[in-house]
Amino acid sequence: MAQNNKTKGRQIAALCLSLTLGLGLLILSLSLPRIVGASGPEEGSIQGNGPVIGLASNALECLAVGNDQQCPASGVVRLTWPAGQAERARLILTVSGTEAAHTIKVNGQPLASVPIHPDGQPSGSGETFYLDIPPEALVQGNNLIEITNDALPDDSWSATQVRLEVFGHFTVSLMDGIDNTGYISPGDVAATAVTSFTITFTNPYDESSQEARVVIPDSYGGDTPVPLVIYVHGRSSDMYEGENTLGEATGNKGWLLATPQLHGSWTGDPQPDPPGKYAYASLESQYDIIGTMNYMLEHYNVITNQIYLVGYSMGGQIATVTIAKFPHIFTAIFDNKGPTNMVQWYDENTSYHQRWMRRECHINEVEQDPTQNPFCYQRRSSVNFASDYIHIPISITHSVSDTLVPIHHSRDLRDAINSYNPDQLASVYEDTVVGPTCGEPYHCYEPDPMAVLNFLEPFTLNNNPTYINITTDESKSYYWLKIAQTGGDHWSRVEAAYYPISATVTTTVSDTRPLTVAFNLGSTALGLTRITDKLKQPGMGLPATTYLIQGGGNNYLRDHEAGYLTTTLVITGQFSLTISAITADLSAHPDMVSGWQTATSTITAVVQDYLGNPVPEGTIIQFSATEGTFPNEGSTYTTTVTGGQATTILTLTATADDLAEITASVESITGSTSVNIIHPALDVTVTPSKMMIYRGQVVTYTYQITNTGDITLTNVTLADDNGTPGNSNDDITVCTNITLIVGAITSCSRSTT
């Protein structure tokens, strides 16, 4: 970010270094076997076959002209490119203190005029500019760059990170490969040292062609997947910031590094150059990150559950918003001094930067402040997406003395995230040493690059949690959830959880306008809108069955087999939505009847979801039975559900088999019960101990009891009539509590006189 306290005149840049010799081209060795689908930096501007690659020189740390400058006015950079024509070239530099459009010379030729930018720190932070120059002015090897103050001789100004870059369809010596075309392909780099170059990608939001810098470690061979870091550059900066900040560290780790050249939403004049210096978390800049990631996944061997985001200053603003929008894609984030509330940050900025904020939030190219277009500022504030961070590890660093981005931004984001009980609490490291010593606006603190990567390294992506709490400003996918808004830009909030055992999804929705939501209930991983198919999203793993969708003005059944289950919510406000598998529980009363005569059983079906919600009134249910008939005198019977129940009568005749199996079907689910048809029977024989007795003599009667039926008999009582048929009051109980299995015989006896 630019630090806008530039004092003209006699300021000393103690840290300026004079680089009189080039340090060598960043590309040391390229041996590339095949073409990849890259387009030119400017669509249609470069003719030819194969991809267009940008190769950069080393950077001059500092050039300066004017009074009391400690940096030289000229320096040499080394630029070489493989065989092939350099078809486009540009000069890249970060400018501070220019009051007039001075001439810049390359190899003695006046090729460009420096943009006027009076702000910034001499030989320090400023505004980055990309100046097109004719490629024929460049030579293989050493190139001399010289700045002047010819337009205003008393002007003192400086340029830092000065480099040259060429683009072309370069050819190299062939190696064994897929097609041996001879064109440079970033996806096939075989490097002997850390290799960096510029690629072009398609932004999936606006389909524009954009640039990114890619850094490949010398250890990368393509056979083994490695982590990917996407660095997001700050305000007044460009895509080279990533390799300047983390390039050495990612190289030492053996990780891939990519930094997109961001762009914003402002369509009027003037246009920022480079395009992302005032992107302020525009949707375009968010999808620059996604487009870069898509490119890297298509061309490199990336560990897909170790894709990390890093952003400093405005880059932190963009990164913290983007990861909240894509928590199912990015594993973890490191944010250094990023603004998290753009509404507040607008009031904390200078008028110059306020104007660029208003431009970014324009309506039809009419600048808008936070009172005129509040949603634009809100949606660029990561503090408003805090609920999305419950599964995202984040580390934040910030200087307590920072006045460009006050530390409350980091503290506020930390506290907002932690209020949602995340898997890992957010934390802020507060610098009290570096920031206070670097001068107004005390925005200089940067963490150790290796410490940044060490924080990220242990984490792997959790892309299928059972609980999510999503705040979104646009229609898009999150994990297994897809949200489609209606009615223009606004906030939608969906808190959802799924329960595999009960095949249930519970959701709380908050929206001021009708919303459509879709859930990937099954096990098939599905592609995501605007995301490469290399990152398909797993589903919940719930069964294919019939679900009851209830809430949001809905109460209906849906058979679901695969893919997304989609429902449109016709009411607004805050409400609950549930999706739960239904069951049909059948019972028969009685569930056992005698087969010696015609009998009936009442069949009841209770049809509800796992949460106990009844299916809608009038739901059709069909009963069927293997024995007997229903009221329509058939073996199948169709009726409707009322109050979550359906009841019918099954009539069983004496000719029925021993078991009647009954089923009930609602949509794709069935329930079952049965009625046992029994034929109980006993055979009793009585044998006296004497065939003839005299009055008063004792006789013993033995009773043999045989179960001749088809069911076990329990709790049998044998009673003998006392000579008074029809009157049981004087019957004689012979034995009780008898249990007889089928075919079993038992006996008991009694004696009398």
PDB file of C-alpha atoms in Angstrom, residues 356-610:
ATOM      1  CA  TRP A 356     -11.049   5.284  -5.694  1.00  0.00           C
ATOM      2  CA  MET A 357     -13.290   3.539  -3.185  1.00  0.00           C
ATOM      3  CA  ARG A 358     -16.242   5.517  -4.504  1.00  0.00           C
ATOM      4  CA  ARG A 359     -15.270   4.537  -8.035  1.00  0.00           C
ATOM      5  CA  GLU A 360     -15.141   0.882  -7.078  1.00  0.00           C
ATOM      6  CA  CYS A 361     -18.665   1.168  -5.661  1.00  0.00           C
ATOM      7  CA  HIS A 362     -19.957   3.114  -8.634  1.00  0.00           C
ATOM      8  CA  ILE A 363     -23.425   2.765 -10.125  1.00  0.00           C
ATOM      9  CA  ASN A 364     -23.312   3.239 -13.889  1.00  0.00           C
ATOM     10  CA  GLU A 365     -19.937   4.985 -13.503  1.00  0.00           C
ATOM     11  CA  VAL A 366     -21.307   7.444 -10.944  1.00  0.00           C
ATOM     12  CA  GLU A 367     -19.129   7.349  -7.829  1.00  0.00           C
ATOM     13  CA  GLN A 368     -20.892   6.220  -4.635  1.00  0.00           C
ATOM     14  CA  ASP A 369     -19.892   6.659  -0.998  1.00  0.00           C
ATOM     15  CA  PRO A 370     -20.971   4.311   1.827  1.00  0.00           C
ATOM     16  CA  THR A 371     -24.220   6.211   2.401  1.00  0.00           C
ATOM     17  CA  GLN A 372     -25.168   6.035  -1.270  1.00  0.00           C
ATOM     18  CA  ASN A 373     -24.286   2.403  -1.978  1.00  0.00           C
ATOM     19  CA  PRO A 374     -23.908   0.792   1.447  1.00  0.00           C
ATOM     20  CA  PHE A 375     -24.153  -2.807   0.274  1.00  0.00           C
ATOM     21  CA  CYS A 376     -21.117  -2.415  -1.988  1.00  0.00           C
ATOM     22  CA  TYR A 377     -18.973  -1.435   0.989  1.00  0.00           C
ATOM     23  CA  GLN A 378     -20.508  -4.065   3.260  1.00  0.00           C
ATOM     24  CA  ARG A 379     -19.869  -6.941   0.849  1.00  0.00           C
ATOM     25  CA  ARG A 380     -16.187  -5.959   0.630  1.00  0.00           C
ATOM     26  CA  SER A 381     -15.827  -6.237   4.426  1.00  0.00           C
ATOM     27  CA  SER A 382     -14.733  -9.629   5.741  1.00  0.00           C
ATOM     28  CA  VAL A 383     -16.104  -8.854   9.203  1.00  0.00           C
ATOM     29  CA  ASN A 384     -19.562  -9.351   7.679  1.00  0.00           C
ATOM     30  CA  PHE A 385     -18.619 -12.889   6.588  1.00  0.00           C
ATOM     31  CA  ALA A 386     -17.390 -14.028  10.014  1.00  0.00           C
ATOM     32  CA  SER A 387     -19.849 -16.935  10.235  1.00  0.00           C
ATOM     33  CA  ASP A 388     -18.252 -18.524   7.165  1.00  0.00           C
ATOM     34  CA  TYR A 389     -14.981 -18.934   9.093  1.00  0.00           C
ATOM     35  CA  ILE A 390     -16.090 -21.705  11.449  1.00  0.00           C
ATOM     36  CA  HIS A 391     -13.974 -24.260   9.560  1.00  0.00           C
ATOM     37  CA  ILE A 392     -11.206 -21.895   8.349  1.00  0.00           C
ATOM     38  CA  PRO A 393      -7.919 -21.562  10.276  1.00  0.00           C
ATOM     39  CA  ILE A 394      -6.749 -17.944  10.197  1.00  0.00           C
ATOM     40  CA  SER A 395      -3.734 -16.148  11.613  1.00  0.00           C
ATOM     41  CA  ILE A 396      -3.603 -12.351  11.663  1.00  0.00           C
ATOM     42  CA  THR A 397      -0.673 -10.009  12.273  1.00  0.00           C
ATOM     43  CA  HIS A 398      -0.878  -6.246  12.723  1.00  0.00           C
ATOM     44  CA  SER A 399       1.130  -3.396  14.207  1.00  0.00           C
ATOM     45  CA  VAL A 400      -0.511  -1.582  17.111  1.00  0.00           C
ATOM     46  CA  SER A 401       0.805   1.716  15.707  1.00  0.00           C
ATOM     47  CA  ASP A 402      -0.643   1.308  12.209  1.00  0.00           C
ATOM     48  CA  THR A 403      -2.639   4.389  11.165  1.00  0.00           C
ATOM     49  CA  LEU A 404      -3.136   3.467   7.512  1.00  0.00           C
ATOM     50  CA  VAL A 405      -5.125   0.387   8.544  1.00  0.00           C
ATOM     51  CA  PRO A 406      -5.831   0.745  12.279  1.00  0.00           C
ATOM     52  CA  ILE A 407      -5.438  -2.443  14.280  1.00  0.00           C
ATOM     53  CA  HIS A 408      -9.111  -2.511  15.258  1.00  0.00           C
ATOM     54  CA  HIS A 409      -9.773  -4.069  11.831  1.00  0.00           C
ATOM     55  CA  SER A 410      -7.851  -7.202  12.792  1.00  0.00           C
ATOM     56  CA  ARG A 411      -9.246  -7.299  16.308  1.00  0.00           C
ATOM     57  CA  ASP A 412     -12.794  -6.849  15.047  1.00  0.00           C
ATOM     58  CA  LEU A 413     -12.478  -9.720  12.570  1.00  0.00           C
ATOM     59  CA  ARG A 414     -10.936 -11.966  15.216  1.00  0.00           C
ATOM     60  CA  ASP A 415     -13.743 -11.250  17.686  1.00  0.00           C
ATOM     61  CA  ALA A 416     -16.460 -11.652  15.069  1.00  0.00           C
ATOM     62  CA  ILE A 417     -15.096 -15.039  13.974  1.00  0.00           C
ATOM     63  CA  ASN A 418     -14.688 -16.310  17.519  1.00  0.00           C
ATOM     64  CA  SER A 419     -18.291 -15.382  18.354  1.00  0.00           C
ATOM     65  CA  TYR A 420     -19.348 -18.292  16.099  1.00  0.00           C
ATOM     66  CA  ASN A 421     -17.262 -20.885  17.988  1.00  0.00           C
ATOM     67  CA  PRO A 422     -14.984 -21.881  15.094  1.00  0.00           C
ATOM     68  CA  ASP A 423     -13.047 -25.136  14.973  1.00  0.00           C
ATOM     69  CA  GLN A 424      -9.925 -23.094  15.710  1.00  0.00           C
ATOM     70  CA  LEU A 425     -10.057 -19.724  17.400  1.00  0.00           C
ATOM     71  CA  ALA A 426      -8.796 -16.795  15.350  1.00  0.00           C
ATOM     72  CA  SER A 427      -5.829 -14.936  16.808  1.00  0.00           C
ATOM     73  CA  VAL A 428      -4.010 -11.655  16.221  1.00  0.00           C
ATOM     74  CA  TYR A 429      -0.285 -11.175  16.766  1.00  0.00           C
ATOM     75  CA  GLU A 430       0.106  -7.506  17.722  1.00  0.00           C
ATOM     76  CA  ASP A 431       3.457  -6.011  16.747  1.00  0.00           C
ATOM     77  CA  THR A 432       4.765  -3.430  19.217  1.00  0.00           C
ATOM     78  CA  VAL A 433       8.349  -3.199  17.932  1.00  0.00           C
ATOM     79  CA  VAL A 434       8.621  -2.824  14.152  1.00  0.00           C
ATOM     80  CA  GLY A 435       5.611  -0.681  13.338  1.00  0.00           C
ATOM     81  CA  PRO A 436       6.258   2.145  15.803  1.00  0.00           C
ATOM     82  CA  THR A 437       9.784   2.632  14.435  1.00  0.00           C
ATOM     83  CA  CYS A 438       9.165   2.894  10.693  1.00  0.00           C
ATOM     84  CA  GLY A 439       7.466   6.262  10.463  1.00  0.00           C
ATOM     85  CA  GLU A 440       4.004   7.471   9.627  1.00  0.00           C
ATOM     86  CA  PRO A 441       1.677   5.727   8.816  1.00  0.00           C
ATOM     87  CA  TYR A 442       3.447   2.858  10.637  1.00  0.00           C
ATOM     88  CA  HIS A 443       2.195   0.326   8.107  1.00  0.00           C
ATOM     89  CA  CYS A 444       5.506  -1.444   7.562  1.00  0.00           C
ATOM     90  CA  TYR A 445       5.212  -4.605   9.676  1.00  0.00           C
ATOM     91  CA  GLU A 446       5.671  -7.836   7.771  1.00  0.00           C
ATOM     92  CA  PRO A 447       5.934 -11.266   9.410  1.00  0.00           C
ATOM     93  CA  ASP A 448       8.754 -13.665   8.685  1.00  0.00           C
ATOM     94  CA  PRO A 449       7.839 -15.402   5.388  1.00  0.00           C
ATOM     95  CA  MET A 450       8.761 -18.847   6.650  1.00  0.00           C
ATOM     96  CA  ALA A 451       6.627 -18.299   9.756  1.00  0.00           C
ATOM     97  CA  VAL A 452       3.693 -17.548   7.465  1.00  0.00           C
ATOM     98  CA  LEU A 453       4.115 -20.847   5.646  1.00  0.00           C
ATOM     99  CA  ASN A 454       4.748 -22.746   8.878  1.00  0.00           C
ATOM    100  CA  PHE A 455       1.385 -21.573  10.172  1.00  0.00           C
ATOM    101  CA  LEU A 456      -0.397 -22.793   7.045  1.00  0.00           C
ATOM    102  CA  GLU A 457       1.406 -26.100   6.595  1.00  0.00           C
ATOM    103  CA  PRO A 458      -0.295 -28.309   9.242  1.00  0.00           C
ATOM    104  CA  PHE A 459      -3.801 -27.652   7.957  1.00  0.00           C
ATOM    105  CA  THR A 460      -5.692 -29.703   5.396  1.00  0.00           C
ATOM    106  CA  LEU A 461      -9.040 -28.832   3.900  1.00  0.00           C
ATOM    107  CA  ASN A 462     -12.270 -29.779   5.631  1.00  0.00           C
ATOM    108  CA  ASN A 463     -14.591 -29.661   2.623  1.00  0.00           C
ATOM    109  CA  ASN A 464     -17.420 -31.817   3.958  1.00  0.00           C
ATOM    110  CA  PRO A 465     -18.410 -30.643   7.442  1.00  0.00           C
ATOM    111  CA  THR A 466     -21.770 -31.708   8.829  1.00  0.00           C
ATOM    112  CA  TYR A 467     -22.523 -28.145   9.989  1.00  0.00           C
ATOM    113  CA  ILE A 468     -22.089 -24.856   8.136  1.00  0.00           C
ATOM    114  CA  ASN A 469     -23.169 -21.269   8.772  1.00  0.00           C
ATOM    115  CA  ILE A 470     -23.065 -19.306   5.538  1.00  0.00           C
ATOM    116  CA  THR A 471     -23.386 -15.589   4.902  1.00  0.00           C
ATOM    117  CA  THR A 472     -23.322 -14.762   1.203  1.00  0.00           C
ATOM    118  CA  ASP A 473     -23.658 -11.715  -1.000  1.00  0.00           C
ATOM    119  CA  GLU A 474     -24.209 -13.602  -4.255  1.00  0.00           C
ATOM    120  CA  SER A 475     -25.572 -16.803  -5.743  1.00  0.00           C
ATOM    121  CA  LYS A 476     -22.964 -19.552  -5.409  1.00  0.00           C
ATOM    122  CA  SER A 477     -22.055 -22.913  -3.941  1.00  0.00           C
ATOM    123  CA  TYR A 478     -20.702 -23.613  -0.470  1.00  0.00           C
ATOM    124  CA  TYR A 479     -19.651 -27.153   0.412  1.00  0.00           C
ATOM    125  CA  TRP A 480     -22.735 -29.334  -0.334  1.00  0.00           C
ATOM    126  CA  LEU A 481     -25.046 -26.309  -0.458  1.00  0.00           C
ATOM    127  CA  LYS A 482     -25.960 -24.207  -3.479  1.00  0.00           C
ATOM    128  CA  ILE A 483     -27.651 -20.823  -3.015  1.00  0.00           C
ATOM    129  CA  ALA A 484     -29.512 -18.959  -5.770  1.00  0.00           C
ATOM    130  CA  GLN A 485     -30.691 -15.467  -4.891  1.00  0.00           C
ATOM    131  CA  THR A 486     -33.456 -13.431  -6.490  1.00  0.00           C
ATOM    132  CA  GLY A 487     -34.149  -9.726  -6.528  1.00  0.00           C
ATOM    133  CA  GLY A 488     -30.752  -8.098  -6.866  1.00  0.00           C
ATOM    134  CA  ASP A 489     -27.753  -7.711  -4.580  1.00  0.00           C
ATOM    135  CA  HIS A 490     -28.424  -8.439  -0.905  1.00  0.00           C
ATOM    136  CA  TRP A 491     -27.412 -10.676   1.990  1.00  0.00           C
ATOM    137  CA  SER A 492     -28.567 -14.268   2.361  1.00  0.00           C
ATOM    138  CA  ARG A 493     -27.838 -16.406   5.408  1.00  0.00           C
ATOM    139  CA  VAL A 494     -28.181 -20.170   5.611  1.00  0.00           C
ATOM    140  CA  GLU A 495     -27.262 -22.199   8.682  1.00  0.00           C
ATOM    141  CA  ALA A 496     -27.480 -25.905   7.938  1.00  0.00           C
ATOM    142  CA  ALA A 497     -26.549 -29.282   9.380  1.00  0.00           C
ATOM    143  CA  TYR A 498     -27.031 -32.833   8.209  1.00  0.00           C
ATOM    144  CA  TYR A 499     -27.396 -36.055  10.174  1.00  0.00           C
ATOM    145  CA  PRO A 500     -26.446 -39.253   8.313  1.00  0.00           C
ATOM    146  CA  ILE A 501     -28.085 -41.675  10.761  1.00  0.00           C
ATOM    147  CA  SER A 502     -31.511 -40.067  10.467  1.00  0.00           C
ATOM    148  CA  ALA A 503     -31.068 -38.909   6.842  1.00  0.00           C
ATOM    149  CA  THR A 504     -32.073 -35.395   7.845  1.00  0.00           C
ATOM    150  CA  VAL A 505     -31.015 -31.849   6.988  1.00  0.00           C
ATOM    151  CA  THR A 506     -32.013 -28.956   9.241  1.00  0.00           C
ATOM    152  CA  THR A 507     -31.674 -25.397   8.015  1.00  0.00           C
ATOM    153  CA  THR A 508     -32.325 -21.885   9.266  1.00  0.00           C
ATOM    154  CA  VAL A 509     -32.712 -19.394   6.436  1.00  0.00           C
ATOM    155  CA  SER A 510     -32.680 -15.619   6.651  1.00  0.00           C
ATOM    156  CA  ASP A 511     -33.387 -13.627   3.498  1.00  0.00           C
ATOM    157  CA  THR A 512     -35.386 -10.562   2.602  1.00  0.00           C
ATOM    158  CA  ARG A 513     -36.205 -12.040  -0.809  1.00  0.00           C
ATOM    159  CA  PRO A 514     -37.256 -15.451  -2.112  1.00  0.00           C
ATOM    160  CA  LEU A 515     -34.363 -17.879  -2.218  1.00  0.00           C
ATOM    161  CA  THR A 516     -33.636 -21.182  -3.919  1.00  0.00           C
ATOM    162  CA  VAL A 517     -31.397 -23.655  -2.127  1.00  0.00           C
ATOM    163  CA  ALA A 518     -30.038 -26.984  -3.288  1.00  0.00           C
ATOM    164  CA  PHE A 519     -28.403 -29.752  -1.282  1.00  0.00           C
ATOM    165  CA  ASN A 520     -26.114 -32.481  -2.600  1.00  0.00           C
ATOM    166  CA  LEU A 521     -27.649 -35.224  -0.480  1.00  0.00           C
ATOM    167  CA  GLY A 522     -25.918 -38.170  -2.116  1.00  0.00           C
ATOM    168  CA  SER A 523     -22.395 -39.508  -2.230  1.00  0.00           C
ATOM    169  CA  THR A 524     -21.437 -38.352  -5.724  1.00  0.00           C
ATOM    170  CA  ALA A 525     -18.957 -35.473  -5.843  1.00  0.00           C
ATOM    171  CA  LEU A 526     -20.345 -32.733  -8.081  1.00  0.00           C
ATOM    172  CA  GLY A 527     -18.718 -29.909  -9.989  1.00  0.00           C
ATOM    173  CA  LEU A 528     -18.978 -26.321  -8.797  1.00  0.00           C
ATOM    174  CA  THR A 529     -19.884 -23.255 -10.817  1.00  0.00           C
ATOM    175  CA  ARG A 530     -16.792 -21.293 -11.925  1.00  0.00           C
ATOM    176  CA  ILE A 531     -14.463 -23.858 -10.331  1.00  0.00           C
ATOM    177  CA  THR A 532     -12.321 -26.337 -12.240  1.00  0.00           C
ATOM    178  CA  ASP A 533     -13.569 -29.927 -12.230  1.00  0.00           C
ATOM    179  CA  LYS A 534     -10.333 -30.807 -10.459  1.00  0.00           C
ATOM    180  CA  LEU A 535     -12.177 -29.695  -7.311  1.00  0.00           C
ATOM    181  CA  LYS A 536     -15.502 -31.502  -7.307  1.00  0.00           C
ATOM    182  CA  GLN A 537     -17.413 -31.163  -4.056  1.00  0.00           C
ATOM    183  CA  PRO A 538     -18.472 -34.278  -2.088  1.00  0.00           C
ATOM    184  CA  GLY A 539     -22.061 -34.695  -0.996  1.00  0.00           C
ATOM    185  CA  MET A 540     -23.587 -35.647   2.326  1.00  0.00           C
ATOM    186  CA  GLY A 541     -23.824 -39.365   1.645  1.00  0.00           C
ATOM    187  CA  LEU A 542     -27.512 -39.600   2.551  1.00  0.00           C
ATOM    188  CA  PRO A 543     -29.586 -42.433   1.013  1.00  0.00           C
ATOM    189  CA  ALA A 544     -31.655 -42.261  -2.152  1.00  0.00           C
ATOM    190  CA  THR A 545     -35.200 -42.257  -0.801  1.00  0.00           C
ATOM    191  CA  THR A 546     -38.274 -40.067  -0.357  1.00  0.00           C
ATOM    192  CA  TYR A 547     -37.785 -36.877   1.631  1.00  0.00           C
ATOM    193  CA  LEU A 548     -40.251 -34.484   3.214  1.00  0.00           C
ATOM    194  CA  ILE A 549     -39.336 -30.868   2.478  1.00  0.00           C
ATOM    195  CA  GLN A 550     -40.964 -28.615   5.020  1.00  0.00           C
ATOM    196  CA  GLY A 551     -40.547 -24.902   5.665  1.00  0.00           C
ATOM    197  CA  GLY A 552     -40.167 -21.744   3.656  1.00  0.00           C
ATOM    198  CA  GLY A 553     -43.722 -22.087   2.400  1.00  0.00           C
ATOM    199  CA  ASN A 554     -43.110 -25.699   1.339  1.00  0.00           C
ATOM    200  CA  ASN A 555     -44.583 -28.973   2.521  1.00  0.00           C
ATOM    201  CA  TYR A 556     -44.106 -31.670  -0.066  1.00  0.00           C
ATOM    202  CA  LEU A 557     -42.474 -35.012  -0.764  1.00  0.00           C
ATOM    203  CA  ARG A 558     -39.619 -35.541  -3.185  1.00  0.00           C
ATOM    204  CA  ASP A 559     -38.084 -38.781  -4.416  1.00  0.00           C
ATOM    205  CA  HIS A 560     -34.339 -38.194  -4.549  1.00  0.00           C
ATOM    206  CA  GLU A 561     -31.844 -40.448  -6.274  1.00  0.00           C
ATOM    207  CA  ALA A 562     -28.727 -38.377  -7.051  1.00  0.00           C
ATOM    208  CA  GLY A 563     -27.438 -34.847  -7.568  1.00  0.00           C
ATOM    209  CA  TYR A 564     -28.839 -31.758  -5.918  1.00  0.00           C
ATOM    210  CA  LEU A 565     -32.211 -31.684  -4.222  1.00  0.00           C
ATOM    211  CA  THR A 566     -33.462 -28.195  -5.044  1.00  0.00           C
ATOM    212  CA  THR A 567     -36.266 -26.284  -3.387  1.00  0.00           C
ATOM    213  CA  THR A 568     -37.510 -22.742  -3.828  1.00  0.00           C
ATOM    214  CA  LEU A 569     -38.439 -20.864  -0.675  1.00  0.00           C
ATOM    215  CA  VAL A 570     -41.433 -18.662  -1.366  1.00  0.00           C
ATOM    216  CA  ILE A 571     -41.519 -16.760   1.911  1.00  0.00           C
ATOM    217  CA  THR A 572     -39.014 -14.250   3.254  1.00  0.00           C
ATOM    218  CA  GLY A 573     -37.605 -13.352   6.642  1.00  0.00           C
ATOM    219  CA  GLN A 574     -36.150 -15.930   8.996  1.00  0.00           C
ATOM    220  CA  PHE A 575     -37.574 -19.437   9.044  1.00  0.00           C
ATOM    221  CA  SER A 576     -36.671 -23.101   9.321  1.00  0.00           C
ATOM    222  CA  LEU A 577     -36.381 -25.584   6.495  1.00  0.00           C
ATOM    223  CA  THR A 578     -36.048 -29.315   7.033  1.00  0.00           C
ATOM    224  CA  ILE A 579     -35.365 -32.127   4.611  1.00  0.00           C
ATOM    225  CA  SER A 580     -35.872 -35.497   6.224  1.00  0.00           C
ATOM    226  CA  ALA A 581     -36.366 -39.037   4.967  1.00  0.00           C
ATOM    227  CA  ILE A 582     -39.854 -40.396   5.581  1.00  0.00           C
ATOM    228  CA  THR A 583     -40.890 -43.741   7.022  1.00  0.00           C
ATOM    229  CA  ALA A 584     -44.131 -45.708   6.916  1.00  0.00           C
ATOM    230  CA  ASP A 585     -44.647 -47.593  10.171  1.00  0.00           C
ATOM    231  CA  LEU A 586     -47.407 -50.225   9.918  1.00  0.00           C
ATOM    232  CA  SER A 587     -49.262 -51.966  12.704  1.00  0.00           C
ATOM    233  CA  ALA A 588     -52.075 -54.533  12.769  1.00  0.00           C
ATOM    234  CA  HIS A 589     -54.619 -54.875  15.548  1.00  0.00           C
ATOM    235  CA  PRO A 590     -55.012 -57.632  16.340  1.00  0.00           C
ATOM    236  CA  ASP A 591     -51.894 -59.075  14.809  1.00  0.00           C
ATOM    237  CA  MET A 592     -53.097 -62.637  15.465  1.00  0.00           C
ATOM    238  CA  VAL A 593     -56.526 -64.020  14.545  1.00  0.00           C
ATOM    239  CA  SER A 594     -58.192 -67.416  14.571  1.00  0.00           C
ATOM    240  CA  GLY A 595     -58.361 -69.209  11.292  1.00  0.00           C
ATOM    241  CA  TRP A 596     -61.398 -71.279  12.289  1.00  0.00           C
ATOM    242  CA  GLN A 597     -63.698 -68.468  11.240  1.00  0.00           C
ATOM    243  CA  THR A 598     -63.729 -65.129   9.366  1.00  0.00           C
ATOM    244  CA  ALA A 599     -61.737 -62.469  11.239  1.00  0.00           C
ATOM    245  CA  THR A 600     -60.732 -58.836  10.754  1.00  0.00           C
ATOM    246  CA  SER A 601     -57.667 -56.763  11.638  1.00  0.00           C
ATOM    247  CA  THR A 602     -57.310 -52.976  11.609  1.00  0.00           C
ATOM    248  CA  ILE A 603     -54.220 -51.905   9.644  1.00  0.00           C
ATOM    249  CA  THR A 604     -52.735 -48.496  10.543  1.00  0.00           C
ATOM    250  CA  ALA A 605     -49.893 -46.710   8.731  1.00  0.00           C
ATOM    251  CA  VAL A 606     -48.105 -43.791  10.400  1.00  0.00           C
ATOM    252  CA  VAL A 607     -46.246 -41.840   7.702  1.00  0.00           C
ATOM    253  CA  GLN A 608     -43.819 -39.146   8.908  1.00  0.00           C
ATOM    254  CA  ASP A 609     -40.217 -38.029   8.616  1.00  0.00           C
ATOM    255  CA  TYR A 610     -37.462 -38.739  11.115  1.00  0.00           C
TER     256      TYR A 610
END
